[in-house]
Amino acid sequence: MRLDTPTLLLVTVIVTFVVGTLFLLSWSQDRTARPLAIWGVAHVTGAAASGLLALRGVIPDAASIGLANTLMIGAYGLIWSGVRAFEGRPLRLDLALAGGALWGALCFVPDFYASLAARVILASAIAGGFCAAGAYEIWRGRAEALVSRYPAMVLLGAYALVYVLRIPLALLTPLPTNQDVMQSAWLAILCFVGMLFTVAIAFTFMALTKERVERVQRQAAETDPLTGIASRRALVAGAQALLAGSDRPVTLLLFDLDHFKSINDAHGHMVGDGVLVGFCCLVQALLPPGALFGRMGGEEFACVLPDRDVESALRHASQIRAAVARLSVPSLPGLAVSVSIGAAESAAIGRELDALLRHADAALYRAKRNGRNRIEVSAALRAA
């Protein structure tokens, strides 16, 4: 089957322009997603470059060769810049546009412009370099687990390889003359591969953006906005997973800051919020690795200690209670902070979270009733 280059170029123009428009429309719905805007401009620029290439022989060569390839190389630079923006790194638009600028400047050198091999080698090296650099930037951001990250990296790497292979081919195989270039299999294959790349990269980059938005939303739902610790929803889900995943003992601690309403009334809600944040920082510093700590609501917090019997958990609880009692703010000499703690253990109660919460809550209520600033264990542990 013979690939018709002018038709492929026309289809490439349409597909690339539509992809660029979709990127820009997506960006218009979320102006904070700057990579979408950059990728949109890159694809619209690429569509313009393909349109100029398609007019080879109809318009002056300065436009269909010099300007077209300058725009195309610039488009690849912008794709790389969009990837850097996606990964939270500086855009480096100077480097992104330098490749196209170098090409355009060399087109004014007669010896370079007259050599099709030199033009192919330079354009392939720059475009392939931008694709490889984009793949590397995505790989550098692998600490952020996104499902589409590795497909995007492989896609950009594969397209870089296509350009790299053009370099030895340009040196070892005969190239078409300027008059026959529109009928060249080289250009047809490159157009076809470029069109596939455009569609694939659009799906992949859109998927990356969508996955990040969903990840941020999920993190927001799982994080308490004031203290930065786990929300009730995240804590419950984590606790249930721990209880279901092992037969080893699990201890639940419930914390309640004593007289917290009085702190708010006497010192204001900003001080109250500061107390909550300070309490969380202190507890996180004293808890052992693997502990789940979250905010149940208001001034009540919970901690799940996996692989800890009640004696070990109570030692940590005692350290926390004593450390909280020592909290002080020199500018607020009247501020006193203490915490009451209730404990329940799975070995005595069972591995249902609701049952553990009920017993720990009853123990916490008993600590409040018996004078606050103390630790009480569940009735099942006291009976044992």
Tab-separated table of N, CA and C in Angstrom, residues 52 55-68 113:
chain	number	residue	atom	x	y	z
A	52	LEU	N	2.252	24.208	6.411
A	52	LEU	CA	3.273	24.793	5.539
A	52	LEU	C	4.018	23.703	4.763
A	55	LEU	N	2.204	22.501	1.732
A	55	LEU	CA	2.168	23.440	0.609
A	55	LEU	C	3.504	23.509	-0.122
A	56	ARG	N	4.359	22.499	0.119
A	56	ARG	CA	5.662	22.464	-0.557
A	56	ARG	C	5.459	22.486	-2.070
A	57	GLY	N	6.138	23.394	-2.730
A	57	GLY	CA	5.997	23.547	-4.177
A	57	GLY	C	4.942	24.547	-4.574
A	58	VAL	N	4.077	24.906	-3.639
A	58	VAL	CA	3.019	25.883	-3.919
A	58	VAL	C	3.432	27.254	-3.383
A	59	ILE	N	4.058	27.232	-2.197
A	59	ILE	CA	4.538	28.474	-1.596
A	59	ILE	C	6.068	28.468	-1.644
A	60	PRO	N	6.716	29.584	-1.421
A	60	PRO	CA	8.184	29.621	-1.465
A	60	PRO	C	8.805	28.632	-0.478
A	61	ASP	N	9.965	28.081	-0.874
A	61	ASP	CA	10.653	27.118	-0.012
A	61	ASP	C	11.049	27.719	1.332
A	62	ALA	N	11.262	29.016	1.368
A	62	ALA	CA	11.612	29.655	2.631
A	62	ALA	C	10.533	29.429	3.671
A	63	ALA	N	9.266	29.350	3.219
A	63	ALA	CA	8.163	29.103	4.138
A	63	ALA	C	7.935	27.615	4.364
A	64	SER	N	7.953	26.820	3.273
A	64	SER	CA	7.624	25.397	3.391
A	64	SER	C	8.772	24.567	3.946
A	65	ILE	N	9.991	25.105	3.906
A	65	ILE	CA	11.134	24.397	4.477
A	65	ILE	C	11.626	25.104	5.736
A	66	GLY	N	12.094	26.343	5.553
A	66	GLY	CA	12.692	27.059	6.676
A	66	GLY	C	11.724	27.325	7.802
A	67	LEU	N	10.621	28.029	7.505
A	67	LEU	CA	9.659	28.386	8.545
A	67	LEU	C	8.934	27.165	9.091
A	68	ALA	N	8.565	26.236	8.203
A	68	ALA	CA	7.818	25.046	8.644
A	68	ALA	C	8.607	24.246	9.667
A	113	TYR	N	21.693	24.901	3.902
A	113	TYR	CA	20.380	24.872	3.263
A	113	TYR	C	20.378	23.980	2.025
